[in-house]
Structures are given as structure tokens and as C-alpha cells.
């Protein structure tokens, strides 16, 4: 019987979440409460549009002619690791058709517990690329930013590196919050120690999701924080070791 997943939205021609043209599935549910989140409506678990893995892959595969040699499917969120078994079945169907698969994750549910690792390893067998969001290297700052520890997230990055899994690393740059030079240097040093990172990206903070916070009645604590300048973005890239 096909697994059912809860989907927030679909994007048929994504160009930034993985190589080439991507069909992107945004799943519902996230345990992080990032102060700059631009999709707070994805936080709640167990809601959204139910899809079976079969039906969702049939929908995605309609677009395969646009993927050429380097496109494919990306599953994002919310947090896709909260629906691992659904994503695994969906990706298995993709790999049977030779489709490139990417997982866009913040890593928060990751655990070295055997029960979790068994499911995670099964997902990694059918995942070609992991796009991992490293929000903050210092644990106390990460807790203040997201409400959760980052220890298991850093552990996941190391685990992926040790198991030869290709990664892209992303960092959202928020002036006065995630742009501390020492923190960026420390993040860069951590990334440099990972053996399978293919790309590091700095994503500038923006306020395009602010209206969603207002609509949901959630207090927005970054009122008045401006997006970073191009020069600030370049400085952050240098501190992270991006060539």
C-alpha cells in the first residue's frame, strides 16, 4: 500500500533547490520556529493536502521532459525528515525511472538512535543530494534563533560526510543575527571538515513572508531588520570560505 504524505504546495519549475530544473514538493510540518521563517504556515504537522507516493510521482513525472540531463525532483518543507517513509517511497519510484533526487532539509529530527537511523539510511539509499540548512553554529544562538539545539544537525552533516553523501550547505544571512564574523568563520571551518560538500550558498534574509506571520497572528520579532547588502553577502561568503 502506497504511503500517504501531507503536502503544503508544489512547484513545477524550480531553479534554485538543486541542479537543473526541479519539480519541488514542499511538505507540511516543522519542529523549528526560525525567527525569519518565510513559510510559517508549514509548521503545523498532520495537515495539508494528502498525497500517496504513487499519485505524487505520477504528477511529478509529467514534467520529466523539462529536466534534461541534470534536473529532477526535490522534496523540501516544512521539514521532510518528519515524513521519512513517505519521502523514501516517493524517491524509490523516482530512482526506478532514473530521476535525480534531492532532499532539502534543516536536519532537526536527525538522531543516532537505531530506529531513526534505519529509516534515514533507507532514505539516503535513494537520495542523490542533501541540501542542508546550517542556520547557526553556536548552540545557544541556534536555540534562540530556532527554539531547538543544533547538535543533532551538525551530527547529521558529519554522518552524511562520513557516508559519502553529496551535500550543498546553505546559510541564511540576517544582519545582526546570523552575520557574526567569528560565527561565520567557525561555520566555515566546520564545513571545511566535511568531505562531500559540493556547494556552499549564502541566502540573504528577506521579508517576503512577513504578511504570513501577520495573517496567522504570530508575533514577528525581526520587525525593522533589513536585508543584507551585496557587500555584506560577499563578506559572509569570504568568511565561510566560499571561493
Coordinates of N, CA and C in Angstrom, one line a residue:
X1 N 0.8 -1.2 0.0 CA 0.0 0.0 0.0 C 0.9 1.3 0.0
X2 N 0.5 2.2 -0.9 CA 1.4 3.4 -1.0 C 1.3 4.3 0.2
X3 N 2.4 4.8 0.7 CA 2.4 5.8 1.8 C 1.7 7.1 1.4
X4 N 1.1 7.7 2.5 CA 0.5 9.0 2.3 C 1.3 10.0 3.0
X5 N 1.5 11.1 2.3 CA 2.2 12.3 2.9 C 1.3 13.5 2.8
X6 N 1.7 14.5 3.7 CA 0.9 15.7 3.8 C 1.7 16.8 3.1
X7 N 1.2 17.4 2.0 CA 1.9 18.3 1.2 C 1.4 19.7 1.4
X8 N 2.3 20.7 1.5 CA 1.9 22.1 1.6 C 1.6 22.7 0.2
X9 N 2.6 22.4 -0.7 CA 2.5 23.0 -2.1 C 3.5 22.3 -3.0
X10 N 3.2 22.6 -4.3 CA 4.1 22.0 -5.3 C 4.6 23.2 -6.2
X11 N 5.8 23.0 -6.7 CA 6.4 24.0 -7.7 C 6.9 23.1 -8.8
X12 N 6.4 23.5 -10.0 CA 6.8 22.6 -11.2 C 8.0 23.0 -11.9
X13 N 8.5 24.2 -11.8 CA 9.7 24.6 -12.5 C 10.7 25.4 -11.5
X14 N 11.1 24.7 -10.5 CA 12.1 25.3 -9.6 C 13.4 25.3 -10.2
X15 N 14.2 26.4 -9.9 CA 15.5 26.6 -10.5 C 16.6 26.8 -9.4
X16 N 16.3 26.8 -8.1 CA 17.3 27.0 -7.1 C 17.5 25.9 -6.1
X17 N 16.6 25.0 -6.0 CA 16.6 24.0 -5.0 C 17.2 22.7 -5.5
X18 N 18.4 22.7 -6.0 CA 19.1 21.6 -6.6 C 19.5 21.9 -8.0
X19 N 20.2 21.0 -8.6 CA 20.7 21.2 -10.0 C 19.6 21.2 -11.1
X20 N 19.7 22.0 -12.1 CA 18.8 22.0 -13.2 C 17.4 22.4 -12.8
X21 N 16.5 22.1 -13.7 CA 15.0 22.3 -13.5 C 14.5 21.3 -12.5
X22 N 13.7 21.7 -11.5 CA 13.3 20.8 -10.5 C 11.8 20.8 -10.3
X23 N 11.2 19.7 -10.1 CA 9.8 19.6 -9.5 C 10.0 19.5 -8.0
X24 N 9.4 20.5 -7.3 CA 9.7 20.6 -5.9 C 8.4 20.4 -5.1
X25 N 8.5 19.5 -4.1 CA 7.4 19.2 -3.2 C 7.7 19.8 -1.9
X26 N 6.9 20.7 -1.4 CA 7.0 21.3 -0.1 C 6.1 20.6 0.9
X27 N 6.7 19.8 1.8 CA 5.9 19.0 2.7 C 5.4 19.9 3.9
X28 N 4.4 19.4 4.6 CA 3.9 20.1 5.7 C 4.5 19.6 7.0
X29 N 4.7 20.5 8.0 CA 5.2 20.1 9.3 C 6.7 20.5 9.5
X30 N 6.9 21.2 10.6 CA 8.3 21.5 11.0 C 8.4 21.8 12.5
X31 N 9.5 21.3 13.1 CA 9.6 21.5 14.6 C 10.4 22.7 14.9
X32 N 11.1 23.3 14.0 CA 11.9 24.5 14.2 C 10.9 25.7 14.1
X33 N 11.3 26.8 14.9 CA 10.5 28.0 14.8 C 11.4 29.2 14.5
X34 N 12.0 29.1 13.4 CA 13.0 30.1 13.0 C 12.4 31.5 13.0
X35 N 13.1 32.5 13.5 CA 12.5 33.8 13.7 C 12.4 34.5 12.3
X36 N 13.1 34.0 11.3 CA 13.0 34.6 10.0 C 12.2 33.8 9.0
X37 N 11.5 32.7 9.4 CA 10.9 31.8 8.5 C 9.9 32.5 7.6
X38 N 10.0 32.2 6.3 CA 9.1 32.8 5.3 C 7.9 31.9 5.0
X39 N 7.8 30.7 5.6 CA 6.7 29.8 5.4 C 6.1 29.3 6.8
X40 N 5.8 30.2 7.7 CA 5.3 29.7 9.0 C 4.0 28.9 8.9
X41 N 3.3 29.0 7.8 CA 2.1 28.2 7.6 C 2.4 26.7 7.4
X42 N 3.7 26.4 7.2 CA 4.1 24.9 7.1 C 4.4 24.3 8.4
X43 N 4.4 25.0 9.5 CA 4.8 24.5 10.8 C 4.0 23.3 11.3
X44 N 2.7 23.5 11.2 CA 1.7 22.5 11.8 C 1.8 21.2 11.1
X45 N 2.0 20.1 11.9 CA 2.0 18.7 11.3 C 0.6 18.1 11.2
X46 N 0.5 17.1 10.3 CA -0.7 16.4 10.2 C -1.8 17.1 9.4
X47 N -1.5 18.2 8.8 CA -2.4 18.9 8.0 C -1.8 19.1 6.6
X48 N -2.6 19.7 5.7 CA -2.1 19.8 4.3 C -2.8 18.9 3.4
X49 N -2.4 18.9 2.1 CA -3.0 18.1 1.1 C -2.5 16.7 1.1
X50 N -3.3 15.6 1.4 CA -2.8 14.3 1.4 C -2.5 13.8 0.0
X51 N -1.3 13.2 -0.2 CA -1.0 12.6 -1.5 C -0.4 11.2 -1.2
X52 N -0.7 10.2 -2.0 CA 0.0 9.0 -2.0 C 1.3 9.2 -2.7
X53 N 2.3 8.4 -2.4 CA 3.6 8.5 -3.1 C 3.4 8.1 -4.6
X54 N 2.5 7.2 -4.9 CA 2.2 6.8 -6.3 C 1.7 8.0 -7.1
X55 N 0.6 8.6 -6.6 CA 0.0 9.7 -7.3 C 0.9 10.9 -7.4
X56 N 1.7 11.2 -6.3 CA 2.6 12.3 -6.4 C 3.7 12.1 -7.4
X57 N 4.2 10.9 -7.5 CA 5.2 10.7 -8.5 C 4.6 10.8 -9.9
X58 N 3.4 10.3 -10.1 CA 2.8 10.4 -11.4 C 2.7 11.9 -11.8
X59 N 2.3 12.7 -10.8 CA 2.2 14.1 -11.1 C 3.5 14.7 -11.5
X60 N 4.5 14.4 -10.7 CA 5.9 15.0 -10.9 C 6.4 14.5 -12.3
X61 N 6.2 13.3 -12.6 CA 6.9 12.7 -13.8 C 6.3 13.3 -15.1
X62 N 5.2 13.9 -15.0 CA 4.6 14.6 -16.2 C 5.6 15.7 -16.7
X63 N 6.5 16.2 -15.9 CA 7.4 17.2 -16.2 C 8.8 16.8 -16.6
X64 N 9.0 15.5 -16.7 CA 10.4 15.0 -16.8 C 11.1 15.4 -18.1
X65 N 10.3 15.8 -19.1 CA 11.0 16.3 -20.4 C 11.7 17.6 -20.2
X66 N 11.3 18.3 -19.1 CA 12.0 19.6 -18.9 C 13.2 19.4 -18.0
X67 N 13.4 18.3 -17.5 CA 14.6 18.1 -16.6 C 15.9 17.9 -17.3
X68 N 15.8 17.4 -18.5 CA 17.0 17.2 -19.4 C 17.9 16.2 -18.6
X69 N 19.3 16.5 -18.6 CA 20.2 15.6 -18.0 C 20.5 15.9 -16.5
X70 N 20.2 17.1 -16.1 CA 20.7 17.5 -14.7 C 19.5 17.9 -13.8
X71 N 18.3 17.9 -14.2 CA 17.2 18.3 -13.4 C 16.7 17.1 -12.6
X72 N 15.5 17.3 -12.0 CA 14.9 16.2 -11.2 C 13.9 16.6 -10.2
X73 N 13.8 15.9 -9.1 CA 12.8 16.1 -8.1 C 13.5 16.5 -6.8
X74 N 13.0 17.6 -6.1 CA 13.4 18.0 -4.8 C 12.3 17.9 -3.8
X75 N 12.5 17.3 -2.6 CA 11.5 17.4 -1.5 C 12.0 18.3 -0.5
X76 N 11.2 19.3 -0.1 CA 11.6 20.4 0.8 C 10.5 20.4 1.9
X77 N 10.4 21.6 2.6 CA 9.4 21.7 3.6 C 8.9 23.1 3.9
X78 N 8.5 23.3 5.1 CA 8.5 22.3 6.3 C 9.8 21.6 6.4
X79 N 9.7 20.4 7.0 CA 10.8 19.5 7.3 C 10.5 18.1 6.7
X80 N 11.1 17.7 5.6 CA 10.8 16.4 5.0 C 11.2 15.2 5.9
X81 N 12.2 15.4 6.8 CA 12.6 14.3 7.7 C 11.5 13.9 8.6
X82 N 10.4 14.7 8.8 CA 9.3 14.3 9.6 C 8.4 13.3 8.9
X83 N 8.6 13.2 7.6 CA 7.7 12.2 6.8 C 8.7 11.3 6.0
X84 N 9.6 10.7 6.7 CA 10.7 10.0 6.0 C 10.2 8.8 5.2
X85 N 9.3 8.0 5.7 CA 8.9 6.8 5.0 C 8.1 7.2 3.7
X86 N 7.4 8.3 3.7 CA 6.7 8.8 2.5 C 7.7 9.2 1.5
X87 N 8.7 10.0 1.9 CA 9.7 10.5 1.0 C 10.5 9.4 0.4
X88 N 10.8 8.4 1.3 CA 11.6 7.2 0.8 C 10.9 6.5 -0.3
X89 N 9.6 6.2 -0.1 CA 8.8 5.6 -1.2 C 8.7 6.4 -2.5
X90 N 8.5 7.7 -2.3 CA 8.4 8.6 -3.4 C 9.8 8.6 -4.2
X91 N 10.9 8.7 -3.5 CA 12.2 8.7 -4.1 C 12.5 7.4 -4.8
X92 N 12.0 6.3 -4.2 CA 12.3 5.0 -4.8 C 11.6 4.9 -6.2
X93 N 10.4 5.5 -6.3 CA 9.8 5.5 -7.6 C 10.5 6.4 -8.6
X94 N 11.1 7.5 -8.1 CA 11.9 8.3 -8.9 C 13.2 7.6 -9.4
X95 N 13.9 6.9 -8.5 CA 15.1 6.2 -8.9 C 14.8 5.1 -9.9
X96 N 13.7 4.5 -9.8 CA 13.3 3.4 -10.8 C 13.2 4.0 -12.2
X97 N 13.0 5.3 -12.3 CA 12.9 6.0 -13.6 C 14.2 6.7 -13.9
X98 N 15.2 6.6 -13.1 CA 16.4 7.3 -13.3 C 16.4 8.8 -13.0
X99 N 15.5 9.2 -12.1 CA 15.3 10.6 -11.8 C 16.3 11.0 -10.7
X100 N 16.9 12.2 -10.8 CA 17.8 12.7 -9.8 C 16.9 13.2 -8.6
X101 N 17.3 12.8 -7.4 CA 16.5 13.2 -6.2 C 17.4 14.0 -5.2
X102 N 16.7 15.1 -4.7 CA 17.4 16.0 -3.7 C 16.5 16.2 -2.5
X103 N 17.1 16.2 -1.3 CA 16.4 16.4 -0.1 C 16.8 17.7 0.5
X104 N 15.9 18.7 0.6 CA 16.2 20.0 1.2 C 15.7 20.0 2.6
X105 N 16.6 20.0 3.6 CA 16.3 19.8 5.0 C 17.1 20.7 5.9
X106 N 16.5 20.9 7.1 CA 17.2 21.6 8.2 C 17.8 20.6 9.2
X107 N 17.5 19.3 9.0 CA 18.1 18.3 9.8 C 17.6 18.1 11.2
X108 N 16.7 18.9 11.6 CA 16.3 18.9 13.1 C 15.9 17.5 13.7
X109 N 15.1 16.7 13.0 CA 14.7 15.5 13.7 C 15.9 14.4 13.7
X110 N 17.0 14.7 13.1 CA 18.1 13.7 13.0 C 18.4 13.1 14.4
X111 N 18.7 11.8 14.4 CA 19.0 11.1 15.6 C 19.9 9.9 15.3
X112 N 20.8 9.6 16.2 CA 21.7 8.4 16.0 C 21.0 7.2 16.6
X113 N 19.8 7.3 17.1 CA 19.0 6.2 17.6 C 18.8 5.2 16.5
X114 N 19.0 3.9 16.8 CA 18.9 2.8 15.7 C 17.6 2.9 14.9
X115 N 16.5 3.1 15.6 CA 15.2 3.1 14.8 C 15.2 4.2 13.8
X116 N 15.7 5.4 14.2 CA 15.7 6.5 13.3 C 16.7 6.3 12.2
X117 N 17.9 5.8 12.5 CA 18.9 5.7 11.5 C 18.6 4.6 10.5
X118 N 17.8 3.6 10.9 CA 17.4 2.6 9.9 C 16.5 3.2 8.8
X119 N 15.6 4.1 9.2 CA 14.7 4.8 8.3 C 15.5 5.8 7.5
X120 N 16.4 6.5 8.2 CA 17.2 7.5 7.5 C 18.2 6.9 6.4
X121 N 18.8 5.8 6.8 CA 19.7 5.2 5.8 C 18.9 4.7 4.6
X122 N 17.7 4.2 4.8 CA 16.8 3.7 3.7 C 16.5 4.9 2.8
X123 N 16.3 6.1 3.4 CA 16.0 7.3 2.6 C 17.3 7.7 1.8
X124 N 18.4 7.6 2.5 CA 19.7 8.1 1.8 C 20.1 7.1 0.6
X125 N 19.6 5.9 0.7 CA 19.9 5.0 -0.4 C 19.3 5.5 -1.8
X126 N 18.2 6.3 -1.6 CA 17.5 6.7 -2.8 C 17.6 8.3 -3.0
X127 N 18.5 8.9 -2.2 CA 18.7 10.3 -2.3 C 20.0 10.6 -2.9
X128 N 20.0 11.4 -4.0 CA 21.3 11.7 -4.6 C 22.0 12.9 -4.0
X129 N 21.3 13.9 -3.5 CA 21.9 15.1 -2.9 C 21.1 15.5 -1.7
X130 N 21.8 16.0 -0.7 CA 21.2 16.6 0.5 C 21.5 18.0 0.5
X131 N 20.5 18.9 0.5 CA 20.7 20.3 0.7 C 20.4 20.7 2.1
X132 N 21.5 21.0 2.9 CA 21.3 21.1 4.4 C 21.5 22.6 4.8
X133 N 20.5 23.1 5.5 CA 20.5 24.4 6.0 C 21.2 24.5 7.4
X134 N 22.3 25.1 7.4 CA 23.0 25.3 8.7 C 22.7 26.8 9.1
X135 N 21.9 26.9 10.1 CA 21.4 28.2 10.5 C 22.3 29.0 11.4
X136 N 23.0 28.3 12.3 CA 23.8 28.9 13.3 C 24.7 27.9 13.9
X137 N 26.0 28.2 14.1 CA 27.0 27.2 14.6 C 27.0 27.1 16.1
X138 N 26.7 28.2 16.8 CA 26.7 28.2 18.3 C 25.4 27.7 18.8
X139 N 25.4 26.7 19.7 CA 24.2 26.0 20.1 C 23.2 27.0 20.8
X140 N 23.8 27.9 21.7 CA 22.9 28.8 22.4 C 22.2 29.8 21.5
X141 N 23.0 30.2 20.5 CA 22.4 31.1 19.5 C 21.4 30.4 18.6
X142 N 21.7 29.2 18.3 CA 20.7 28.4 17.5 C 19.4 28.2 18.2
X143 N 19.5 27.9 19.5 CA 18.3 27.8 20.3 C 17.5 29.1 20.3
X144 N 18.2 30.2 20.5 CA 17.5 31.5 20.5 C 16.8 31.8 19.1
X145 N 17.5 31.3 18.1 CA 17.0 31.6 16.7 C 15.9 30.7 16.3
X146 N 15.9 29.4 16.7 CA 15.0 28.4 16.2 C 14.2 27.7 17.2
X147 N 14.6 27.8 18.5 CA 13.9 27.1 19.6 C 14.4 25.7 19.8
X148 N 15.4 25.2 19.0 CA 16.0 23.9 19.2 C 17.5 23.9 19.2
X149 N 18.1 22.8 19.7 CA 19.5 22.6 19.6 C 20.0 22.4 18.2
X150 N 21.3 22.6 17.9 CA 21.8 22.3 16.6 C 22.8 21.1 16.7
X151 N 22.9 20.5 17.8 CA 23.9 19.4 18.0 C 23.6 18.2 17.1
X152 N 22.3 17.8 17.0 CA 22.0 16.7 16.1 C 22.1 17.1 14.6
X153 N 21.9 18.4 14.3 CA 22.1 18.8 12.9 C 23.5 18.8 12.5
X154 N 24.4 19.2 13.3 CA 25.8 19.1 13.0 C 26.3 17.7 12.9
X155 N 25.7 16.9 13.8 CA 25.9 15.4 13.8 C 25.5 14.8 12.5
X156 N 24.4 15.2 11.9 CA 23.9 14.7 10.7 C 24.8 15.1 9.5
X157 N 25.3 16.4 9.5 CA 26.3 16.8 8.5 C 27.5 15.9 8.5
X158 N 28.0 15.6 9.7 CA 29.2 14.7 9.8 C 28.9 13.3 9.3
X159 N 27.7 12.8 9.7 CA 27.3 11.5 9.3 C 27.2 11.4 7.8
X160 N 26.6 12.4 7.1 CA 26.5 12.4 5.7 C 27.9 12.4 5.0
X161 N 28.8 13.2 5.6 CA 30.1 13.3 5.1 C 30.8 11.9 5.2
X162 N 30.7 11.3 6.4 CA 31.3 10.0 6.6 C 30.8 8.9 5.7
X163 N 29.6 9.1 5.3 CA 28.9 8.1 4.4 C 28.9 8.4 2.9
X164 N 29.7 9.5 2.6 CA 29.9 9.8 1.2 C 28.7 10.4 0.5
X165 N 27.8 11.0 1.2 CA 26.6 11.6 0.6 C 26.9 13.1 0.1
X166 N 26.7 13.4 -1.1 CA 26.9 14.7 -1.6 C 26.0 15.7 -0.9
X167 N 26.6 16.9 -0.6 CA 25.8 17.9 0.1 C 26.0 19.3 -0.5
X168 N 24.9 20.1 -0.4 CA 25.0 21.5 -0.6 C 24.7 22.1 0.8
X169 N 25.4 23.1 1.2 CA 25.2 23.7 2.5 C 24.7 25.1 2.3
X170 N 23.6 25.5 3.0 CA 23.1 26.9 2.9 C 23.1 27.6 4.3
X171 N 23.2 28.9 4.2 CA 23.2 29.7 5.5 C 22.4 31.0 5.2
X172 N 21.3 31.2 5.9 CA 20.6 32.4 5.8 C 21.3 33.6 6.5
X173 N 21.6 34.6 5.8 CA 22.3 35.8 6.4 C 21.3 36.8 6.9
X174 N 21.2 37.0 8.2 CA 20.3 38.0 8.8 C 21.2 39.1 9.5
X175 N 21.2 40.3 9.1 CA 22.1 41.3 9.7 C 21.7 41.4 11.2
X176 N 22.8 41.4 12.0 CA 22.6 41.5 13.5 C 22.2 40.2 14.2
X177 N 22.0 39.1 13.4 CA 21.6 37.9 13.9 C 22.4 36.7 13.5
X178 N 22.7 36.5 12.3 CA 23.5 35.3 11.8 C 24.7 35.8 11.0
X179 N 25.1 37.0 11.2 CA 26.3 37.5 10.4 C 27.5 37.8 11.3
X180 N 27.6 37.3 12.5 CA 28.7 37.4 13.4 C 30.0 36.9 12.7
X181 N 31.0 37.7 12.5 CA 32.2 37.2 11.8 C 32.8 35.9 12.4
X182 N 32.9 35.9 13.7 CA 33.5 34.7 14.4 C 32.7 33.5 14.1
X183 N 31.4 33.7 14.2 CA 30.4 32.5 14.0 C 30.5 32.0 12.6
X184 N 30.6 33.0 11.6 CA 30.8 32.6 10.2 C 32.1 31.9 10.0
X185 N 33.2 32.3 10.6 CA 34.5 31.6 10.4 C 34.4 30.2 11.0
X186 N 33.7 30.1 12.2 CA 33.6 28.8 12.8 C 32.7 27.9 11.9
X187 N 31.7 28.4 11.3 CA 30.8 27.6 10.4 C 31.6 27.2 9.2
X188 N 32.5 28.1 8.7 CA 33.3 27.8 7.5 C 34.3 26.7 7.9
X189 N 34.9 26.7 9.1 CA 35.8 25.7 9.5 C 35.1 24.3 9.6
X190 N 33.9 24.4 10.1 CA 33.1 23.1 10.2 C 32.8 22.5 8.8
X191 N 32.4 23.4 7.9 CA 32.1 22.9 6.6 C 33.4 22.4 5.9
X192 N 34.5 23.1 6.1 CA 35.8 22.6 5.5 C 36.1 21.2 6.0
X193 N 35.7 20.8 7.1 CA 36.0 19.5 7.6 C 35.1 18.4 7.1
X194 N 34.0 18.8 6.3 CA 33.1 17.8 5.7 C 33.7 17.5 4.3
X195 N 33.7 16.2 4.0 CA 34.4 15.8 2.7 C 33.5 15.8 1.5
X196 N 32.2 15.9 1.6 CA 31.3 15.7 0.5 C 30.5 17.0 0.1
X197 N 30.9 18.1 0.6 CA 30.2 19.4 0.3 C 30.6 19.8 -1.1
X198 N 29.6 20.0 -2.0 CA 29.8 20.4 -3.4 C 29.6 21.9 -3.6
X199 N 28.8 22.5 -2.7 CA 28.5 23.9 -2.9 C 28.1 24.5 -1.5
X200 N 28.4 25.7 -1.3 CA 28.0 26.5 -0.1 C 27.3 27.8 -0.6
X201 N 26.2 28.1 -0.1 CA 25.4 29.2 -0.5 C 25.0 30.1 0.7
X202 N 25.1 31.4 0.5 CA 24.6 32.4 1.4 C 23.3 32.9 0.9
X203 N 22.2 32.7 1.6 CA 20.9 33.2 1.2 C 20.5 34.5 2.0
X204 N 20.4 35.6 1.3 CA 20.1 36.8 2.1 C 18.7 36.8 2.7
X205 N 18.6 37.3 3.9 CA 17.3 37.4 4.6 C 16.4 38.3 3.8
X206 N 15.1 38.0 3.8 CA 14.1 38.9 3.1 C 12.9 38.9 4.0
X207 N 12.0 39.8 3.7 CA 10.8 40.0 4.5 C 9.5 39.6 3.7
X208 N 9.7 38.8 2.6 CA 8.6 38.5 1.7 C 7.5 37.6 2.4
X209 N 7.9 37.0 3.5 CA 6.9 36.2 4.2 C 6.3 36.8 5.4
X210 N 6.6 38.1 5.6 CA 6.1 38.8 6.8 C 4.6 38.8 6.9
X211 N 3.9 39.0 5.7 CA 2.4 39.1 5.7 C 1.8 37.8 6.2
X212 N 2.5 36.6 6.1 CA 2.0 35.3 6.6 C 2.0 35.3 8.1
X213 N 3.0 35.9 8.7 CA 3.1 35.9 10.2 C 1.9 36.8 10.7
X214 N 1.7 37.9 10.0 CA 0.6 38.8 10.4 C -0.8 38.1 10.2
X215 N -0.9 37.4 9.1 CA -2.2 36.7 8.8 C -2.5 35.6 9.9
X216 N -1.4 34.9 10.3 CA -1.5 33.8 11.3 C -1.6 34.4 12.7
X217 N -1.3 35.7 12.9 CA -1.4 36.2 14.2 C -0.2 35.9 15.1
X218 N 1.0 35.6 14.4 CA 2.2 35.2 15.2 C 3.1 36.5 15.3
X219 N 3.5 36.8 16.5 CA 4.4 38.0 16.7 C 5.7 37.8 15.9
X220 N 6.0 38.8 15.1 CA 7.3 38.8 14.3 C 8.3 39.6 15.0
X221 N 9.4 38.9 15.5 CA 10.4 39.5 16.3 C 11.5 40.2 15.6
X222 N 11.5 40.2 14.2 CA 12.6 40.8 13.5 C 12.1 42.1 12.7
X223 N 11.0 42.7 13.3 CA 10.5 43.9 12.7 C 11.6 45.0 12.6
X224 N 11.7 45.5 11.4 CA 12.7 46.6 11.2 C 14.1 46.1 10.8
X225 N 14.3 44.7 10.8 CA 15.6 44.2 10.4 C 15.6 44.2 8.8
X226 N 16.7 44.8 8.3 CA 16.8 45.0 6.8 C 17.5 43.8 6.2
X227 N 17.2 43.5 4.9 CA 18.0 42.5 4.2 C 19.5 43.0 4.1
X228 N 20.4 42.0 4.0 CA 21.8 42.4 3.9 C 22.2 43.0 2.5
X229 N 23.2 43.8 2.5 CA 23.6 44.4 1.3 C 24.5 43.4 0.5
X230 N 24.7 43.7 -0.8 CA 25.5 42.8 -1.6 C 26.9 42.7 -1.0
X231 N 27.5 43.8 -0.4 CA 28.8 43.7 0.2 C 28.8 42.9 1.4
X232 N 27.8 42.9 2.2 CA 27.7 42.1 3.4 C 27.6 40.6 3.0
X233 N 26.9 40.3 2.0 CA 26.8 39.0 1.5 C 28.1 38.4 1.0
X234 N 28.9 39.3 0.3 CA 30.2 38.9 -0.2 C 31.2 38.6 1.0
X235 N 31.1 39.5 2.0 CA 31.9 39.3 3.2 C 31.6 38.0 3.9
X236 N 30.3 37.7 4.0 CA 29.9 36.4 4.6 C 30.4 35.2 3.8
X237 N 30.4 35.3 2.5 CA 30.9 34.3 1.7 C 32.4 34.1 1.9
X238 N 33.1 35.2 2.0 CA 34.5 35.1 2.3 C 34.8 34.4 3.6
X239 N 34.1 34.8 4.6 CA 34.3 34.2 6.0 C 33.9 32.7 6.0
X240 N 33.0 32.3 5.2 CA 32.6 30.9 5.1 C 33.5 30.1 4.2
X241 N 34.4 30.8 3.5 CA 35.4 30.1 2.7 C 34.9 29.8 1.3
X242 N 33.9 30.5 0.9 CA 33.3 30.3 -0.5 C 34.2 31.0 -1.5
X243 N 34.7 30.2 -2.4 CA 35.6 30.8 -3.4 C 34.9 31.6 -4.5

